[in-house]
Amino acid sequence: MELQIHIDPPSNGSQRVALGGRLDTDSYAELDRQLEPLLAATQSLLLDLSELVYISSAGIRSIFRARKALAGHAGKVLVLNPQPQIQKVFDVVKAVPLNEIFSSAAEADAYLDAMQRKVLRGDEDEDESV
């Protein structure tokens, strides 16, 4: 499943971008490319993730890049409607930054993949070691 990106027209300094499918090592560059012109021209970026089913560490880095770019001119990135497995990834990343846990992006992606599969199976509250 490929990444789908839908960009709404800007409204009052805000830009809504809806993502669907998978945001991973195969698709993050396209997201970065499409976000780049928006980041200089908007005060807040609303990322609607209601249709996003998977995110890897590369996808997380794209969102962090957007946050950093907007923070440079007092802007914000807001995440809307994440699926439970995507929310779990954000919870993990917020608790301990990925670059402090894993020795490689491949290792981080393997962990995130396993964790998201657990959430989809409904056993995310079981043993947190994946």
Tab-separated table of N, CA and C in Angstrom:
chain	number	residue	atom	x	y	z
A	1	MET	N	0.839	-1.181	0.000
A	1	MET	CA	0.000	0.000	0.000
A	1	MET	C	0.881	1.239	0.000
A	2	GLU	N	0.672	2.082	-0.965
A	2	GLU	CA	1.480	3.291	-1.100
A	2	GLU	C	0.929	4.411	-0.232
A	3	LEU	N	1.741	5.447	-0.074
A	3	LEU	CA	1.327	6.632	0.671
A	3	LEU	C	0.449	7.509	-0.213
A	4	GLN	N	-0.694	7.925	0.323
A	4	GLN	CA	-1.543	8.900	-0.336
A	4	GLN	C	-1.415	10.214	0.429
A	5	ILE	N	-1.259	11.303	-0.309
A	5	ILE	CA	-1.114	12.632	0.284
A	5	ILE	C	-2.154	13.537	-0.355
A	6	HIS	N	-3.011	14.119	0.494
A	6	HIS	CA	-4.007	15.077	0.008
A	6	HIS	C	-3.776	16.397	0.730
A	7	ILE	N	-3.519	17.445	-0.039
A	7	ILE	CA	-3.239	18.762	0.529
A	7	ILE	C	-4.428	19.677	0.256
A	8	ASP	N	-5.069	20.145	1.335
A	8	ASP	CA	-6.174	21.091	1.205
A	8	ASP	C	-5.631	22.488	0.923
A	9	PRO	N	-6.454	23.347	0.371
A	9	PRO	CA	-6.030	24.743	0.208
A	9	PRO	C	-5.749	25.369	1.586
A	10	PRO	N	-4.783	26.275	1.664
A	10	PRO	CA	-4.485	26.905	2.957
A	10	PRO	C	-5.663	27.743	3.448
A	11	SER	N	-5.746	27.869	4.779
A	11	SER	CA	-6.834	28.631	5.372
A	11	SER	C	-6.340	29.344	6.629
A	12	ASN	N	-6.319	30.675	6.609
A	12	ASN	CA	-5.938	31.485	7.776
A	12	ASN	C	-4.598	31.077	8.383
A	13	GLY	N	-3.582	30.877	7.557
A	13	GLY	CA	-2.256	30.527	8.053
A	13	GLY	C	-2.102	29.072	8.452
A	14	SER	N	-3.116	28.278	8.163
A	14	SER	CA	-3.097	26.861	8.518
A	14	SER	C	-3.173	26.022	7.248
A	15	GLN	N	-2.507	24.880	7.282
A	15	GLN	CA	-2.492	23.981	6.123
A	15	GLN	C	-2.833	22.575	6.598
A	16	ARG	N	-3.876	21.961	6.025
A	16	ARG	CA	-4.259	20.591	6.369
A	16	ARG	C	-3.730	19.650	5.295
A	17	VAL	N	-3.054	18.585	5.756
A	17	VAL	CA	-2.530	17.554	4.866
A	17	VAL	C	-3.013	16.210	5.398
A	18	ALA	N	-3.751	15.468	4.587
A	18	ALA	CA	-4.252	14.153	4.970
A	18	ALA	C	-3.341	13.085	4.371
A	19	LEU	N	-2.955	12.136	5.215
A	19	LEU	CA	-2.087	11.042	4.784
A	19	LEU	C	-2.836	9.727	4.900
A	20	GLY	N	-2.622	8.841	3.938
A	20	GLY	CA	-3.206	7.508	3.971
A	20	GLY	C	-2.182	6.488	3.526
A	21	GLY	N	-2.390	5.244	3.898
A	21	GLY	CA	-1.477	4.176	3.500
A	21	GLY	C	-0.306	4.033	4.443
A	22	ARG	N	0.893	3.938	3.877
A	22	ARG	CA	2.111	3.689	4.648
A	22	ARG	C	3.105	4.830	4.485
A	23	LEU	N	3.583	5.334	5.617
A	23	LEU	CA	4.637	6.345	5.614
A	23	LEU	C	5.894	5.652	6.110
A	24	ASP	N	6.775	5.293	5.168
A	24	ASP	CA	7.935	4.479	5.505
A	24	ASP	C	9.143	4.880	4.665
A	25	THR	N	10.156	4.034	4.633
A	25	THR	CA	11.386	4.367	3.915
A	25	THR	C	11.172	4.512	2.410
A	26	ASP	N	10.115	3.924	1.888
A	26	ASP	CA	9.822	4.049	0.461
A	26	ASP	C	9.034	5.309	0.122
A	27	SER	N	8.403	5.937	1.122
A	27	SER	CA	7.491	7.045	0.825
A	27	SER	C	7.807	8.366	1.525
A	28	TYR	N	8.671	8.353	2.526
A	28	TYR	CA	8.909	9.578	3.296
A	28	TYR	C	9.455	10.719	2.433
A	29	ALA	N	10.283	10.407	1.438
A	29	ALA	CA	10.889	11.457	0.614
A	29	ALA	C	9.822	12.219	-0.170
A	30	GLU	N	8.800	11.520	-0.619
A	30	GLU	CA	7.709	12.188	-1.335
A	30	GLU	C	6.947	13.124	-0.396
A	31	LEU	N	6.714	12.683	0.832
A	31	LEU	CA	6.066	13.563	1.803
A	31	LEU	C	6.931	14.790	2.055
A	32	ASP	N	8.225	14.590	2.285
A	32	ASP	CA	9.135	15.720	2.509
A	32	ASP	C	9.088	16.695	1.332
A	33	ARG	N	9.094	16.158	0.124
A	33	ARG	CA	9.073	16.989	-1.082
A	33	ARG	C	7.795	17.823	-1.150
A	34	GLN	N	6.657	17.211	-0.835
A	34	GLN	CA	5.391	17.937	-0.927
A	34	GLN	C	5.190	18.906	0.239
A	35	LEU	N	5.781	18.608	1.392
A	35	LEU	CA	5.643	19.506	2.545
A	35	LEU	C	6.558	20.725	2.455
A	36	GLU	N	7.713	20.569	1.801
A	36	GLU	CA	8.716	21.636	1.797
A	36	GLU	C	8.156	23.018	1.446
A	37	PRO	N	7.427	23.186	0.351
A	37	PRO	CA	6.930	24.536	0.047
A	37	PRO	C	5.866	25.023	1.036
A	38	LEU	N	5.171	24.106	1.666
A	38	LEU	CA	4.125	24.485	2.615
A	38	LEU	C	4.707	25.018	3.918
A	39	LEU	N	5.849	24.473	4.316
A	39	LEU	CA	6.417	24.794	5.622
A	39	LEU	C	6.867	26.249	5.722
A	40	ALA	N	7.278	26.828	4.629
A	40	ALA	CA	7.710	28.230	4.641
A	40	ALA	C	6.518	29.180	4.593
A	41	ALA	N	5.366	28.677	4.161
A	41	ALA	CA	4.227	29.556	3.914
A	41	ALA	C	3.084	29.393	4.910
A	42	THR	N	3.261	28.568	5.939
A	42	THR	CA	2.159	28.329	6.865
A	42	THR	C	2.607	28.491	8.310
A	43	GLN	N	1.667	28.793	9.155
A	43	GLN	CA	1.938	28.930	10.585
A	43	GLN	C	1.658	27.630	11.323
A	44	SER	N	0.650	26.889	10.856
A	44	SER	CA	0.363	25.597	11.477
A	44	SER	C	0.034	24.567	10.404
A	45	LEU	N	0.584	23.388	10.607
A	45	LEU	CA	0.375	22.268	9.704
A	45	LEU	C	-0.463	21.238	10.447
A	46	LEU	N	-1.622	20.913	9.897
A	46	LEU	CA	-2.503	19.912	10.481
A	46	LEU	C	-2.347	18.623	9.694
A	47	LEU	N	-1.757	17.616	10.312
A	47	LEU	CA	-1.568	16.324	9.652
A	47	LEU	C	-2.694	15.386	10.072
A	48	ASP	N	-3.602	15.118	9.154
A	48	ASP	CA	-4.712	14.203	9.416
A	48	ASP	C	-4.241	12.794	9.078
A	49	LEU	N	-4.126	11.964	10.098
A	49	LEU	CA	-3.588	10.610	9.923
A	49	LEU	C	-4.671	9.540	10.008
A	50	SER	N	-5.921	9.913	9.822
A	50	SER	CA	-7.016	8.956	9.987
A	50	SER	C	-6.928	7.774	9.033
A	51	GLU	N	-6.297	7.947	7.887
A	51	GLU	CA	-6.172	6.863	6.899
A	51	GLU	C	-4.767	6.268	6.846
A	52	LEU	N	-3.869	6.733	7.714
A	52	LEU	CA	-2.506	6.189	7.742
A	52	LEU	C	-2.523	4.886	8.541
A	53	VAL	N	-2.020	3.799	7.944
A	53	VAL	CA	-2.071	2.502	8.611
A	53	VAL	C	-0.723	2.046	9.155
A	54	TYR	N	0.363	2.710	8.728
A	54	TYR	CA	1.701	2.289	9.172
A	54	TYR	C	2.643	3.480	9.106
A	55	ILE	N	3.536	3.567	10.099
A	55	ILE	CA	4.580	4.591	10.081
A	55	ILE	C	5.882	3.961	10.562
A	56	SER	N	6.970	4.257	9.866
A	56	SER	CA	8.294	3.769	10.253
A	56	SER	C	9.091	4.914	10.853
A	57	SER	N	10.311	4.632	11.251
A	57	SER	CA	11.165	5.682	11.807
A	57	SER	C	11.434	6.771	10.765
A	58	ALA	N	11.477	6.411	9.489
A	58	ALA	CA	11.664	7.410	8.436
A	58	ALA	C	10.466	8.365	8.396
A	59	GLY	N	9.281	7.839	8.575
A	59	GLY	CA	8.084	8.670	8.625
A	59	GLY	C	8.077	9.582	9.833
A	60	ILE	N	8.499	9.058	10.972
A	60	ILE	CA	8.605	9.867	12.193
A	60	ILE	C	9.590	11.013	11.954
A	61	ARG	N	10.711	10.716	11.324
A	61	ARG	CA	11.707	11.765	11.041
A	61	ARG	C	11.116	12.862	10.150
A	62	SER	N	10.274	12.492	9.184
A	62	SER	CA	9.634	13.497	8.333
A	62	SER	C	8.753	14.430	9.156
A	63	ILE	N	8.026	13.881	10.086
A	63	ILE	CA	7.168	14.710	10.937
A	63	ILE	C	8.017	15.586	11.847
A	64	PHE	N	9.098	15.029	12.394
A	64	PHE	CA	9.996	15.834	13.229
A	64	PHE	C	10.642	16.960	12.415
A	65	ARG	N	11.017	16.667	11.164
A	65	ARG	CA	11.589	17.691	10.289
A	65	ARG	C	10.607	18.836	10.079
A	66	ALA	N	9.350	18.493	9.859
A	66	ALA	CA	8.324	19.522	9.675
A	66	ALA	C	8.152	20.336	10.956
A	67	ARG	N	8.161	19.658	12.103
A	67	ARG	CA	8.046	20.376	13.383
A	67	ARG	C	9.205	21.352	13.565
A	68	LYS	N	10.398	20.906	13.237
A	68	LYS	CA	11.575	21.757	13.402
A	68	LYS	C	11.501	22.960	12.460
A	69	ALA	N	11.082	22.730	11.215
A	69	ALA	CA	10.982	23.823	10.246
A	69	ALA	C	9.959	24.857	10.700
A	70	LEU	N	8.824	24.429	11.178
A	70	LEU	CA	7.800	25.377	11.617
A	70	LEU	C	8.187	26.053	12.925
A	71	ALA	N	8.870	25.344	13.800
A	71	ALA	CA	9.308	25.945	15.064
A	71	ALA	C	10.253	27.110	14.799
A	72	GLY	N	10.959	27.078	13.680
A	72	GLY	CA	11.873	28.150	13.313
A	72	GLY	C	11.186	29.491	13.117
A	73	HIS	N	9.893	29.460	12.842
A	73	HIS	CA	9.139	30.713	12.754
A	73	HIS	C	7.860	30.626	13.601
A	74	ALA	N	8.010	30.045	14.793
A	74	ALA	CA	6.961	29.955	15.821
A	74	ALA	C	5.701	29.245	15.341
A	75	GLY	N	5.857	28.304	14.422
A	75	GLY	CA	4.721	27.526	13.942
A	75	GLY	C	4.622	26.192	14.659
A	76	LYS	N	3.565	25.451	14.352
A	76	LYS	CA	3.331	24.163	15.000
A	76	LYS	C	2.838	23.125	14.000
A	77	VAL	N	3.124	21.860	14.323
A	77	VAL	CA	2.550	20.732	13.607
A	77	VAL	C	1.580	20.065	14.575
A	78	LEU	N	0.343	19.886	14.133
A	78	LEU	CA	-0.672	19.221	14.938
A	78	LEU	C	-1.070	17.929	14.240
A	79	VAL	N	-1.146	16.851	15.000
A	79	VAL	CA	-1.507	15.544	14.456
A	79	VAL	C	-2.960	15.264	14.810
A	80	LEU	N	-3.748	14.897	13.794
A	80	LEU	CA	-5.167	14.636	13.971
A	80	LEU	C	-5.502	13.185	13.663
A	81	ASN	N	-6.372	12.607	14.438
A	81	ASN	CA	-7.010	11.310	14.157
A	81	ASN	C	-6.071	10.144	13.895
A	82	PRO	N	-4.997	9.964	14.664
A	82	PRO	CA	-4.140	8.803	14.373
A	82	PRO	C	-4.843	7.489	14.725
A	83	GLN	N	-4.626	6.481	13.903
A	83	GLN	CA	-5.102	5.134	14.209
A	83	GLN	C	-4.403	4.655	15.488
A	84	PRO	N	-4.970	3.685	16.211
A	84	PRO	CA	-4.356	3.228	17.473
A	84	PRO	C	-2.900	2.791	17.333
A	85	GLN	N	-2.558	2.089	16.257
A	85	GLN	CA	-1.181	1.623	16.096
A	85	GLN	C	-0.233	2.797	15.828
A	86	ILE	N	-0.714	3.837	15.164
A	86	ILE	CA	0.102	5.019	14.911
A	86	ILE	C	0.265	5.812	16.208
A	87	GLN	N	-0.809	5.929	16.987
A	87	GLN	CA	-0.735	6.614	18.282
A	87	GLN	C	0.274	5.916	19.186
A	88	LYS	N	0.301	4.598	19.142
A	88	LYS	CA	1.253	3.833	19.960
A	88	LYS	C	2.692	4.197	19.589
A	89	VAL	N	2.965	4.345	18.304
A	89	VAL	CA	4.302	4.740	17.862
A	89	VAL	C	4.648	6.116	18.425
A	90	PHE	N	3.716	7.063	18.324
A	90	PHE	CA	3.966	8.402	18.865
A	90	PHE	C	4.207	8.351	20.374
A	91	ASP	N	3.464	7.503	21.077
A	91	ASP	CA	3.659	7.365	22.528
A	91	ASP	C	5.062	6.853	22.833
A	92	VAL	N	5.521	5.871	22.076
A	92	VAL	CA	6.855	5.306	22.285
A	92	VAL	C	7.926	6.348	21.987
A	93	VAL	N	7.773	7.051	20.889
A	93	VAL	CA	8.770	8.042	20.477
A	93	VAL	C	8.848	9.180	21.487
A	94	LYS	N	7.707	9.596	22.016
A	94	LYS	CA	7.696	10.687	22.989
A	94	LYS	C	8.367	10.250	24.291
A	95	ALA	N	8.175	9.021	24.674
A	95	ALA	CA	8.744	8.535	25.928
A	95	ALA	C	10.265	8.463	25.863
A	96	VAL	N	10.774	7.904	24.790
A	96	VAL	CA	12.220	7.772	24.606
A	96	VAL	C	12.520	7.983	23.133
A	97	PRO	N	13.274	9.018	22.777
A	97	PRO	CA	13.571	9.265	21.362
A	97	PRO	C	14.217	8.052	20.695
A	98	LEU	N	13.797	7.790	19.463
A	98	LEU	CA	14.274	6.611	18.746
A	98	LEU	C	15.791	6.528	18.677
A	99	ASN	N	16.452	7.658	18.465
A	99	ASN	CA	17.898	7.594	18.295
A	99	ASN	C	18.619	7.253	19.602
A	100	GLU	N	17.925	7.191	20.709
A	100	GLU	CA	18.542	6.800	21.971
A	100	GLU	C	18.293	5.334	22.313
A	101	ILE	N	17.460	4.663	21.539
A	101	ILE	CA	17.124	3.274	21.849
A	101	ILE	C	17.772	2.294	20.883
A	102	PHE	N	17.698	2.573	19.594
A	102	PHE	CA	18.041	1.594	18.579
A	102	PHE	C	19.377	1.897	17.925
A	103	SER	N	20.063	0.855	17.539
A	103	SER	CA	21.382	1.024	16.937
A	103	SER	C	21.319	1.293	15.436
A	104	SER	N	20.143	1.070	14.820
A	104	SER	CA	20.009	1.334	13.388
A	104	SER	C	18.553	1.615	13.065
A	105	ALA	N	18.329	2.248	11.918
A	105	ALA	CA	16.961	2.504	11.475
A	105	ALA	C	16.237	1.187	11.209
A	106	ALA	N	16.949	0.198	10.690
A	106	ALA	CA	16.327	-1.100	10.420
A	106	ALA	C	15.832	-1.742	11.715
A	107	GLU	N	16.633	-1.637	12.774
A	107	GLU	CA	16.229	-2.180	14.069
A	107	GLU	C	15.003	-1.438	14.601
A	108	ALA	N	14.996	-0.115	14.488
A	108	ALA	CA	13.852	0.688	14.935
A	108	ALA	C	12.606	0.325	14.138
A	109	ASP	N	12.763	0.182	12.820
A	109	ASP	CA	11.617	-0.158	11.988
A	109	ASP	C	11.069	-1.543	12.323
A	110	ALA	N	11.935	-2.505	12.609
A	110	ALA	CA	11.481	-3.838	12.992
A	110	ALA	C	10.674	-3.775	14.282
A	111	TYR	N	11.143	-2.992	15.238
A	111	TYR	CA	10.423	-2.824	16.501
A	111	TYR	C	9.071	-2.163	16.266
A	112	LEU	N	9.054	-1.053	15.499
A	112	LEU	CA	7.803	-0.342	15.243
A	112	LEU	C	6.809	-1.219	14.482
A	113	ASP	N	7.300	-2.007	13.539
A	113	ASP	CA	6.442	-2.912	12.782
A	113	ASP	C	5.791	-3.937	13.715
A	114	ALA	N	6.596	-4.554	14.567
A	114	ALA	CA	6.062	-5.559	15.495
A	114	ALA	C	5.061	-4.933	16.466
A	115	MET	N	5.372	-3.756	16.971
A	115	MET	CA	4.496	-3.090	17.917
A	115	MET	C	3.161	-2.724	17.266
A	116	GLN	N	3.185	-2.226	16.031
A	116	GLN	CA	1.951	-1.866	15.347
A	116	GLN	C	1.102	-3.103	15.054
A	117	ARG	N	1.750	-4.221	14.717
A	117	ARG	CA	1.000	-5.464	14.499
A	117	ARG	C	0.320	-5.916	15.783
A	118	LYS	N	0.986	-5.759	16.935
A	118	LYS	CA	0.386	-6.108	18.222
A	118	LYS	C	-0.851	-5.275	18.492
A	119	VAL	N	-0.784	-3.990	18.228
A	119	VAL	CA	-1.932	-3.114	18.458
A	119	VAL	C	-3.096	-3.536	17.566
A	120	LEU	N	-2.804	-3.829	16.305
A	120	LEU	CA	-3.854	-4.247	15.388
A	120	LEU	C	-4.489	-5.571	15.809
A	121	ARG	N	-3.714	-6.451	16.439
A	121	ARG	CA	-4.249	-7.726	16.945
A	121	ARG	C	-5.032	-7.533	18.235
A	122	GLY	N	-4.851	-6.372	18.873
A	122	GLY	CA	-5.574	-6.105	20.113
A	122	GLY	C	-4.883	-6.557	21.365
A	123	ASP	N	-3.582	-6.856	21.292
A	123	ASP	CA	-2.864	-7.312	22.488
A	123	ASP	C	-1.762	-6.349	22.891
A	124	GLU	N	-1.994	-5.029	22.679
A	124	GLU	CA	-0.964	-4.047	23.012
A	124	GLU	C	-0.741	-3.888	24.504
A	125	ASP	N	-1.690	-4.316	25.330
A	125	ASP	CA	-1.509	-4.171	26.778
A	125	ASP	C	-0.758	-5.335	27.389
A	126	GLU	N	-0.476	-6.348	26.591
A	126	GLU	CA	0.304	-7.470	27.089
A	126	GLU	C	1.755	-7.045	27.205
A	127	ASP	N	2.632	-7.964	27.490
A	127	ASP	CA	4.045	-7.688	27.638
A	127	ASP	C	4.537	-6.663	26.638
A	128	GLU	N	5.074	-5.553	27.128
A	128	GLU	CA	5.513	-4.466	26.269
A	128	GLU	C	6.760	-4.801	25.459
A	129	SER	N	7.475	-5.859	25.815
A	129	SER	CA	8.628	-6.233	24.985
A	129	SER	C	8.098	-6.890	23.734
A	130	VAL	N	8.526	-6.386	22.618
A	130	VAL	CA	7.999	-6.868	21.343
A	130	VAL	C	8.901	-7.898	20.822
